[in-house]
Amino acid sequence: MDAREIATNVSKVRDRIADAAAAAGRDPECVALLAVSKTKPAAMVRAAAEAGLHAFGENYLQDAETKIEELRDLGLEWHFIGPLQSNKTRTIAANFDWVHSVDRLKIARRLSEQRPEALGPLNICLQVNISGEPSKSGVLPGQVPDLAATVASLPGITLRGLMAIPAPETDPVKQRQPFAALRHLLESLSDSLPHLDTLSMGMSSDLEAAIAEGATIVRVGTDLFGARQ
Ligand SMILES: *Cc1c(COP(=O)(O)O)cnc(C)c1O
């Protein structure tokens, strides 16, 4: 996909975000677009940055490291959104600005301890298994309050909110249910953790439903960069 095509896609996705925000009576400025560049080459990230995007999401550490290095001159913001393994936390803590996929205390502790102090605290979302699917990653909703309270007290990270990847659903009405559940869960934390401000939810096929339910970050890959192999 060439730079012109990427620029067109960026403006189409921006229009969808603006329309969905308007339909929900929300300010479109309150919905950040995270461009999911996993498996895509650095040149495509550069083209998206030239089209005005600033935040990029990656799932695979090795693939991400090369791109982060190659694109250092652009001063981009990098978000880790993939499955986390203990032996990868040090590299993630040193190279990323956000991690959306924290689902256990051990990982949160390591990220906190390994975050280089000069970079300031790492922004964290807890990944919630909001559809309760047996084999899915993410903490179960009932375990979120305890985990959130402990994670919020760690010095090297800042707990910002919750993230979810619901089970695929094509009906726009049904798409909203898990997003509404994630919003309610965040609201239920607000008494004890009033600073939480992030709902990372919505991808290429369901960003409208997520924005209707309060998404503050939508994570879009396919509709910006094309299908992945
Ligand atoms: C791949 C991925 C996305 C982007 O999905 P698209 O359907 O390509 O927009 C968003 N979030 C996470 C966690 C992903 O792994």
PDB file of C-alpha atoms and ligand atoms in Angstrom:
ATOM      1  CA  MET A   1       0.000   0.000   0.000  1.00  0.00           C
ATOM      2  CA  ASP A   2       1.478   3.364  -0.988  1.00  0.00           C
ATOM      3  CA  ALA A   3       1.600   6.636   0.951  1.00  0.00           C
ATOM      4  CA  ARG A   4      -1.283   8.188  -0.967  1.00  0.00           C
ATOM      5  CA  GLU A   5      -3.534   5.242  -0.182  1.00  0.00           C
ATOM      6  CA  ILE A   6      -2.567   5.371   3.487  1.00  0.00           C
ATOM      7  CA  ALA A   7      -3.348   9.104   3.614  1.00  0.00           C
ATOM      8  CA  THR A   8      -6.778   8.397   2.107  1.00  0.00           C
ATOM      9  CA  ASN A   9      -7.417   5.678   4.682  1.00  0.00           C
ATOM     10  CA  VAL A  10      -6.347   7.960   7.527  1.00  0.00           C
ATOM     11  CA  SER A  11      -8.847  10.575   6.453  1.00  0.00           C
ATOM     12  CA  LYS A  12     -11.627   7.971   6.034  1.00  0.00           C
ATOM     13  CA  VAL A  13     -11.043   6.553   9.512  1.00  0.00           C
ATOM     14  CA  ARG A  14     -10.885  10.079  10.941  1.00  0.00           C
ATOM     15  CA  ASP A  15     -14.260  10.821   9.307  1.00  0.00           C
ATOM     16  CA  ARG A  16     -15.759   7.652  10.799  1.00  0.00           C
ATOM     17  CA  ILE A  17     -14.512   8.661  14.246  1.00  0.00           C
ATOM     18  CA  ALA A  18     -15.921  12.182  13.832  1.00  0.00           C
ATOM     19  CA  ASP A  19     -19.309  10.847  12.650  1.00  0.00           C
ATOM     20  CA  ALA A  20     -19.528   8.300  15.466  1.00  0.00           C
ATOM     21  CA  ALA A  21     -18.572  10.919  18.053  1.00  0.00           C
ATOM     22  CA  ALA A  22     -21.147  13.371  16.667  1.00  0.00           C
ATOM     23  CA  ALA A  23     -23.847  10.675  16.741  1.00  0.00           C
ATOM     24  CA  ALA A  24     -23.002  10.025  20.393  1.00  0.00           C
ATOM     25  CA  GLY A  25     -22.900  13.734  21.268  1.00  0.00           C
ATOM     26  CA  ARG A  26     -19.212  13.450  22.087  1.00  0.00           C
ATOM     27  CA  ASP A  27     -16.273  15.679  21.192  1.00  0.00           C
ATOM     28  CA  PRO A  28     -14.247  13.829  18.507  1.00  0.00           C
ATOM     29  CA  GLU A  29     -11.083  15.234  20.114  1.00  0.00           C
ATOM     30  CA  CYS A  30     -11.764  12.900  23.048  1.00  0.00           C
ATOM     31  CA  VAL A  31     -11.329   9.814  20.870  1.00  0.00           C
ATOM     32  CA  ALA A  32      -7.671   9.086  20.050  1.00  0.00           C
ATOM     33  CA  LEU A  33      -6.775   7.023  16.993  1.00  0.00           C
ATOM     34  CA  LEU A  34      -4.145   4.382  17.705  1.00  0.00           C
ATOM     35  CA  ALA A  35      -2.801   3.083  14.381  1.00  0.00           C
ATOM     36  CA  VAL A  36      -2.103  -0.639  14.701  1.00  0.00           C
ATOM     37  CA  SER A  37       0.977  -1.205  12.558  1.00  0.00           C
ATOM     38  CA  LYS A  38       1.785  -4.801  13.590  1.00  0.00           C
ATOM     39  CA  THR A  39       3.448  -6.805  10.762  1.00  0.00           C
ATOM     40  CA  LYS A  40       3.530  -3.688   8.550  1.00  0.00           C
ATOM     41  CA  PRO A  41       6.826  -2.122   7.413  1.00  0.00           C
ATOM     42  CA  ALA A  42       8.348   1.047   8.851  1.00  0.00           C
ATOM     43  CA  ALA A  43       7.731   2.850   5.541  1.00  0.00           C
ATOM     44  CA  MET A  44       3.977   2.479   6.055  1.00  0.00           C
ATOM     45  CA  VAL A  45       4.237   3.861   9.588  1.00  0.00           C
ATOM     46  CA  ARG A  46       6.203   6.814   8.204  1.00  0.00           C
ATOM     47  CA  ALA A  47       3.497   7.436   5.618  1.00  0.00           C
ATOM     48  CA  ALA A  48       0.813   7.356   8.327  1.00  0.00           C
ATOM     49  CA  ALA A  49       2.878   9.760  10.440  1.00  0.00           C
ATOM     50  CA  GLU A  50       3.137  12.104   7.447  1.00  0.00           C
ATOM     51  CA  ALA A  51      -0.650  11.900   7.192  1.00  0.00           C
ATOM     52  CA  GLY A  52      -0.800  13.211  10.754  1.00  0.00           C
ATOM     53  CA  LEU A  53      -0.904  10.117  12.991  1.00  0.00           C
ATOM     54  CA  HIS A  54       1.237  10.100  16.093  1.00  0.00           C
ATOM     55  CA  ALA A  55       0.437   6.937  18.089  1.00  0.00           C
ATOM     56  CA  PHE A  56       1.168   3.414  16.855  1.00  0.00           C
ATOM     57  CA  GLY A  57       0.266   0.017  18.284  1.00  0.00           C
ATOM     58  CA  GLU A  58       2.400  -3.105  18.047  1.00  0.00           C
ATOM     59  CA  ASN A  59       1.838  -6.731  19.165  1.00  0.00           C
ATOM     60  CA  TYR A  60       5.129  -8.432  18.393  1.00  0.00           C
ATOM     61  CA  LEU A  61       8.174  -7.143  20.200  1.00  0.00           C
ATOM     62  CA  GLN A  62      10.902  -8.015  17.697  1.00  0.00           C
ATOM     63  CA  ASP A  63       8.958  -6.553  14.813  1.00  0.00           C
ATOM     64  CA  ALA A  64       8.249  -3.443  16.894  1.00  0.00           C
ATOM     65  CA  GLU A  65      11.826  -2.886  18.075  1.00  0.00           C
ATOM     66  CA  THR A  66      13.153  -2.609  14.531  1.00  0.00           C
ATOM     67  CA  LYS A  67      10.501  -0.078  13.584  1.00  0.00           C
ATOM     68  CA  ILE A  68      10.907   2.001  16.752  1.00  0.00           C
ATOM     69  CA  GLU A  69      14.642   2.214  16.077  1.00  0.00           C
ATOM     70  CA  GLU A  70      14.196   3.058  12.403  1.00  0.00           C
ATOM     71  CA  LEU A  71      11.611   5.768  13.110  1.00  0.00           C
ATOM     72  CA  ARG A  72      13.275   7.360  16.141  1.00  0.00           C
ATOM     73  CA  ASP A  73      13.569  10.693  14.269  1.00  0.00           C
ATOM     74  CA  LEU A  74       9.763  11.064  14.179  1.00  0.00           C
ATOM     75  CA  GLY A  75       9.251  11.113  17.961  1.00  0.00           C
ATOM     76  CA  LEU A  76       6.224   8.802  17.735  1.00  0.00           C
ATOM     77  CA  GLU A  77       4.263   7.379  20.647  1.00  0.00           C
ATOM     78  CA  TRP A  78       4.395   3.574  20.850  1.00  0.00           C
ATOM     79  CA  HIS A  79       1.740   1.367  22.451  1.00  0.00           C
ATOM     80  CA  PHE A  80       2.264  -2.326  23.180  1.00  0.00           C
ATOM     81  CA  ILE A  81      -1.076  -4.122  22.688  1.00  0.00           C
ATOM     82  CA  GLY A  82      -0.069  -7.795  22.336  1.00  0.00           C
ATOM     83  CA  PRO A  83       0.253 -10.748  24.692  1.00  0.00           C
ATOM     84  CA  LEU A  84       2.896 -10.169  27.399  1.00  0.00           C
ATOM     85  CA  GLN A  85       5.571 -12.572  28.561  1.00  0.00           C
ATOM     86  CA  SER A  86       7.735 -12.001  31.621  1.00  0.00           C
ATOM     87  CA  ASN A  87      10.982 -12.235  29.672  1.00  0.00           C
ATOM     88  CA  LYS A  88       9.877  -9.346  27.393  1.00  0.00           C
ATOM     89  CA  THR A  89       8.885  -6.791  30.005  1.00  0.00           C
ATOM     90  CA  ARG A  90      12.300  -5.103  30.275  1.00  0.00           C
ATOM     91  CA  THR A  91      12.450  -4.275  26.561  1.00  0.00           C
ATOM     92  CA  ILE A  92       8.835  -3.168  26.565  1.00  0.00           C
ATOM     93  CA  ALA A  93       9.315  -0.932  29.609  1.00  0.00           C
ATOM     94  CA  ALA A  94      12.274   0.765  27.903  1.00  0.00           C
ATOM     95  CA  ASN A  95      10.758   1.274  24.458  1.00  0.00           C
ATOM     96  CA  PHE A  96       7.037   1.920  24.806  1.00  0.00           C
ATOM     97  CA  ASP A  97       4.893   4.759  26.153  1.00  0.00           C
ATOM     98  CA  TRP A  98       1.806   2.633  26.832  1.00  0.00           C
ATOM     99  CA  VAL A  99       0.961  -1.031  27.450  1.00  0.00           C
ATOM    100  CA  HIS A 100      -2.720  -1.967  26.929  1.00  0.00           C
ATOM    101  CA  SER A 101      -2.546  -5.691  27.604  1.00  0.00           C
ATOM    102  CA  VAL A 102      -1.610  -6.066  31.279  1.00  0.00           C
ATOM    103  CA  ASP A 103      -3.714  -8.853  32.783  1.00  0.00           C
ATOM    104  CA  ARG A 104      -1.750 -10.033  35.813  1.00  0.00           C
ATOM    105  CA  LEU A 105       0.085  -8.531  38.735  1.00  0.00           C
ATOM    106  CA  LYS A 106       3.407 -10.198  38.028  1.00  0.00           C
ATOM    107  CA  ILE A 107       3.675  -8.434  34.672  1.00  0.00           C
ATOM    108  CA  ALA A 108       2.614  -5.085  36.142  1.00  0.00           C
ATOM    109  CA  ARG A 109       5.250  -5.385  38.891  1.00  0.00           C
ATOM    110  CA  ARG A 110       8.001  -6.162  36.405  1.00  0.00           C
ATOM    111  CA  LEU A 111       7.026  -3.266  34.121  1.00  0.00           C
ATOM    112  CA  SER A 112       7.024  -0.949  37.125  1.00  0.00           C
ATOM    113  CA  GLU A 113      10.428  -2.126  38.374  1.00  0.00           C
ATOM    114  CA  GLN A 114      12.023  -2.146  34.933  1.00  0.00           C
ATOM    115  CA  ARG A 115      10.720   1.192  33.680  1.00  0.00           C
ATOM    116  CA  PRO A 116      13.725   3.534  33.274  1.00  0.00           C
ATOM    117  CA  GLU A 117      13.153   6.406  35.669  1.00  0.00           C
ATOM    118  CA  ALA A 118      14.177   9.039  33.131  1.00  0.00           C
ATOM    119  CA  LEU A 119      11.203   8.134  30.941  1.00  0.00           C
ATOM    120  CA  GLY A 120       8.581   8.788  33.633  1.00  0.00           C
ATOM    121  CA  PRO A 121       5.848   6.301  34.504  1.00  0.00           C
ATOM    122  CA  LEU A 122       4.630   3.872  31.825  1.00  0.00           C
ATOM    123  CA  ASN A 123       0.927   4.232  30.960  1.00  0.00           C
ATOM    124  CA  ILE A 124      -0.992   1.011  31.568  1.00  0.00           C
ATOM    125  CA  CYS A 125      -4.415  -0.397  30.756  1.00  0.00           C
ATOM    126  CA  LEU A 126      -5.712  -3.632  32.209  1.00  0.00           C
ATOM    127  CA  GLN A 127      -6.943  -5.999  29.515  1.00  0.00           C
ATOM    128  CA  VAL A 128     -10.345  -7.391  30.493  1.00  0.00           C
ATOM    129  CA  ASN A 129     -11.842 -10.627  29.156  1.00  0.00           C
ATOM    130  CA  ILE A 130     -15.144  -8.802  28.845  1.00  0.00           C
ATOM    131  CA  SER A 131     -16.992 -11.504  26.887  1.00  0.00           C
ATOM    132  CA  GLY A 132     -15.837 -14.124  29.411  1.00  0.00           C
ATOM    133  CA  GLU A 133     -14.454 -16.400  26.704  1.00  0.00           C
ATOM    134  CA  PRO A 134     -12.602 -19.364  28.248  1.00  0.00           C
ATOM    135  CA  SER A 135      -9.434 -19.286  26.135  1.00  0.00           C
ATOM    136  CA  LYS A 136      -9.090 -15.506  25.805  1.00  0.00           C
ATOM    137  CA  SER A 137      -6.443 -13.421  27.507  1.00  0.00           C
ATOM    138  CA  GLY A 138      -7.500 -10.721  29.913  1.00  0.00           C
ATOM    139  CA  VAL A 139      -8.522 -10.569  33.535  1.00  0.00           C
ATOM    140  CA  LEU A 140     -12.120 -11.559  34.307  1.00  0.00           C
ATOM    141  CA  PRO A 141     -14.366  -8.599  35.181  1.00  0.00           C
ATOM    142  CA  GLY A 142     -14.848  -9.751  38.772  1.00  0.00           C
ATOM    143  CA  GLN A 143     -11.099  -9.664  39.382  1.00  0.00           C
ATOM    144  CA  VAL A 144     -10.590  -6.161  37.990  1.00  0.00           C
ATOM    145  CA  PRO A 145     -11.202  -4.110  41.190  1.00  0.00           C
ATOM    146  CA  ASP A 146      -8.522  -5.918  43.227  1.00  0.00           C
ATOM    147  CA  LEU A 147      -5.984  -5.978  40.416  1.00  0.00           C
ATOM    148  CA  ALA A 148      -6.617  -2.306  39.593  1.00  0.00           C
ATOM    149  CA  ALA A 149      -6.129  -1.233  43.217  1.00  0.00           C
ATOM    150  CA  THR A 150      -2.783  -3.021  43.484  1.00  0.00           C
ATOM    151  CA  VAL A 151      -1.511  -1.977  40.044  1.00  0.00           C
ATOM    152  CA  ALA A 152      -2.442   1.655  40.719  1.00  0.00           C
ATOM    153  CA  SER A 153      -0.071   1.700  43.694  1.00  0.00           C
ATOM    154  CA  LEU A 154       3.038   0.697  41.692  1.00  0.00           C
ATOM    155  CA  PRO A 155       5.493   3.575  41.287  1.00  0.00           C
ATOM    156  CA  GLY A 156       6.890   3.008  37.782  1.00  0.00           C
ATOM    157  CA  ILE A 157       3.542   2.835  36.027  1.00  0.00           C
ATOM    158  CA  THR A 158       0.360   4.891  35.810  1.00  0.00           C
ATOM    159  CA  LEU A 159      -2.869   2.946  35.575  1.00  0.00           C
ATOM    160  CA  ARG A 160      -4.952   4.789  32.947  1.00  0.00           C
ATOM    161  CA  GLY A 161      -7.922   2.487  32.398  1.00  0.00           C
ATOM    162  CA  LEU A 162      -9.228  -0.658  30.727  1.00  0.00           C
ATOM    163  CA  MET A 163      -8.869  -2.367  27.372  1.00  0.00           C
ATOM    164  CA  ALA A 164     -10.903  -5.158  25.759  1.00  0.00           C
ATOM    165  CA  ILE A 165     -11.159  -7.165  22.549  1.00  0.00           C
ATOM    166  CA  PRO A 166     -14.719  -8.534  22.526  1.00  0.00           C
ATOM    167  CA  ALA A 167     -15.732 -11.684  20.668  1.00  0.00           C
ATOM    168  CA  PRO A 168     -16.357 -10.872  16.975  1.00  0.00           C
ATOM    169  CA  GLU A 169     -19.914  -9.688  16.316  1.00  0.00           C
ATOM    170  CA  THR A 170     -21.401  -8.139  13.183  1.00  0.00           C
ATOM    171  CA  ASP A 171     -24.705  -6.845  14.583  1.00  0.00           C
ATOM    172  CA  PRO A 172     -24.032  -3.208  15.568  1.00  0.00           C
ATOM    173  CA  VAL A 173     -26.508  -3.374  18.461  1.00  0.00           C
ATOM    174  CA  LYS A 174     -24.893  -6.489  19.915  1.00  0.00           C
ATOM    175  CA  GLN A 175     -21.433  -5.004  19.330  1.00  0.00           C
ATOM    176  CA  ARG A 176     -22.247  -2.341  21.920  1.00  0.00           C
ATOM    177  CA  GLN A 177     -22.977  -4.744  24.795  1.00  0.00           C
ATOM    178  CA  PRO A 178     -19.408  -5.693  25.771  1.00  0.00           C
ATOM    179  CA  PHE A 179     -18.258  -2.094  25.265  1.00  0.00           C
ATOM    180  CA  ALA A 180     -21.023  -0.903  27.590  1.00  0.00           C
ATOM    181  CA  ALA A 181     -19.941  -3.535  30.120  1.00  0.00           C
ATOM    182  CA  LEU A 182     -16.341  -2.266  29.976  1.00  0.00           C
ATOM    183  CA  ARG A 183     -17.531   1.316  30.481  1.00  0.00           C
ATOM    184  CA  HIS A 184     -19.614   0.276  33.495  1.00  0.00           C
ATOM    185  CA  LEU A 185     -16.613  -1.529  34.926  1.00  0.00           C
ATOM    186  CA  LEU A 186     -14.464   1.608  34.570  1.00  0.00           C
ATOM    187  CA  GLU A 187     -17.231   3.702  36.156  1.00  0.00           C
ATOM    188  CA  SER A 188     -17.407   1.263  39.074  1.00  0.00           C
ATOM    189  CA  LEU A 189     -13.715   1.917  39.767  1.00  0.00           C
ATOM    190  CA  SER A 190     -14.033   5.688  39.729  1.00  0.00           C
ATOM    191  CA  ASP A 191     -14.871   6.067  43.446  1.00  0.00           C
ATOM    192  CA  SER A 192     -11.586   4.528  44.541  1.00  0.00           C
ATOM    193  CA  LEU A 193      -9.518   5.452  41.452  1.00  0.00           C
ATOM    194  CA  PRO A 194     -10.907   8.773  40.212  1.00  0.00           C
ATOM    195  CA  HIS A 195      -8.049   9.557  37.808  1.00  0.00           C
ATOM    196  CA  LEU A 196      -8.749   6.668  35.393  1.00  0.00           C
ATOM    197  CA  ASP A 197      -9.528   8.224  32.009  1.00  0.00           C
ATOM    198  CA  THR A 198      -9.044   5.556  29.339  1.00  0.00           C
ATOM    199  CA  LEU A 199     -11.292   3.053  27.591  1.00  0.00           C
ATOM    200  CA  SER A 200      -9.203   1.356  24.883  1.00  0.00           C
ATOM    201  CA  MET A 201     -11.855  -0.355  22.769  1.00  0.00           C
ATOM    202  CA  GLY A 202     -12.988  -0.600  19.156  1.00  0.00           C
ATOM    203  CA  MET A 203     -11.119  -1.804  16.059  1.00  0.00           C
ATOM    204  CA  SER A 204     -11.694  -1.554  12.284  1.00  0.00           C
ATOM    205  CA  SER A 205     -15.004  -3.413  12.319  1.00  0.00           C
ATOM    206  CA  ASP A 206     -16.595  -2.048  15.484  1.00  0.00           C
ATOM    207  CA  LEU A 207     -15.145   1.381  16.250  1.00  0.00           C
ATOM    208  CA  GLU A 208     -18.551   3.100  15.867  1.00  0.00           C
ATOM    209  CA  ALA A 209     -20.102   0.873  18.543  1.00  0.00           C
ATOM    210  CA  ALA A 210     -17.120   1.443  20.842  1.00  0.00           C
ATOM    211  CA  ILE A 211     -17.284   5.236  20.432  1.00  0.00           C
ATOM    212  CA  ALA A 212     -21.027   5.146  21.152  1.00  0.00           C
ATOM    213  CA  GLU A 213     -20.146   3.490  24.482  1.00  0.00           C
ATOM    214  CA  GLY A 214     -17.380   5.890  25.437  1.00  0.00           C
ATOM    215  CA  ALA A 215     -14.118   4.663  23.847  1.00  0.00           C
ATOM    216  CA  THR A 216     -11.271   7.137  24.357  1.00  0.00           C
ATOM    217  CA  ILE A 217      -8.770   5.164  22.235  1.00  0.00           C
ATOM    218  CA  VAL A 218      -9.758   3.126  19.173  1.00  0.00           C
ATOM    219  CA  ARG A 219      -7.142   0.698  17.842  1.00  0.00           C
ATOM    220  CA  VAL A 220      -7.331   0.472  14.047  1.00  0.00           C
ATOM    221  CA  GLY A 221      -5.124  -1.688  11.833  1.00  0.00           C
ATOM    222  CA  THR A 222      -6.812  -3.205   8.774  1.00  0.00           C
ATOM    223  CA  ASP A 223      -8.755  -0.100   7.709  1.00  0.00           C
ATOM    224  CA  LEU A 224      -5.558   1.989   7.732  1.00  0.00           C
ATOM    225  CA  PHE A 225      -2.909  -0.393   6.439  1.00  0.00           C
ATOM    226  CA  GLY A 226      -4.866  -3.173   4.689  1.00  0.00           C
ATOM    227  CA  ALA A 227      -5.354  -6.824   5.604  1.00  0.00           C
ATOM    228  CA  ARG A 228      -2.535  -8.700   7.309  1.00  0.00           C
ATOM    229  CA  GLN A 229      -1.169 -12.056   6.129  1.00  0.00           C
TER     230      GLN A 229
HETATM  231  C1  LIG B   1      -4.607  -6.362  15.556  1.00  0.00           C
HETATM  232  C2  LIG B   1      -5.226  -5.638  16.681  1.00  0.00           C
HETATM  233  C3  LIG B   1      -6.051  -4.506  16.460  1.00  0.00           C
HETATM  234  C4  LIG B   1      -6.417  -3.975  15.098  1.00  0.00           C
HETATM  235  O1  LIG B   1      -7.408  -4.775  14.510  1.00  0.00           O
HETATM  236  P1  LIG B   1      -8.026  -4.415  13.074  1.00  0.00           P
HETATM  237  O2  LIG B   1      -9.243  -5.277  13.023  1.00  0.00           O
HETATM  238  O3  LIG B   1      -7.004  -4.770  12.069  1.00  0.00           O
HETATM  239  O4  LIG B   1      -8.362  -2.971  13.069  1.00  0.00           O
HETATM  240  C5  LIG B   1      -6.526  -3.849  17.582  1.00  0.00           C
HETATM  241  N1  LIG B   1      -6.237  -4.269  18.823  1.00  0.00           N
HETATM  242  C6  LIG B   1      -5.472  -5.339  19.071  1.00  0.00           C
HETATM  243  C7  LIG B   1      -5.182  -5.747  20.469  1.00  0.00           C
HETATM  244  C8  LIG B   1      -4.953  -6.066  18.010  1.00  0.00           C
HETATM  245  O5  LIG B   1      -4.200  -7.145  18.261  1.00  0.00           O
END
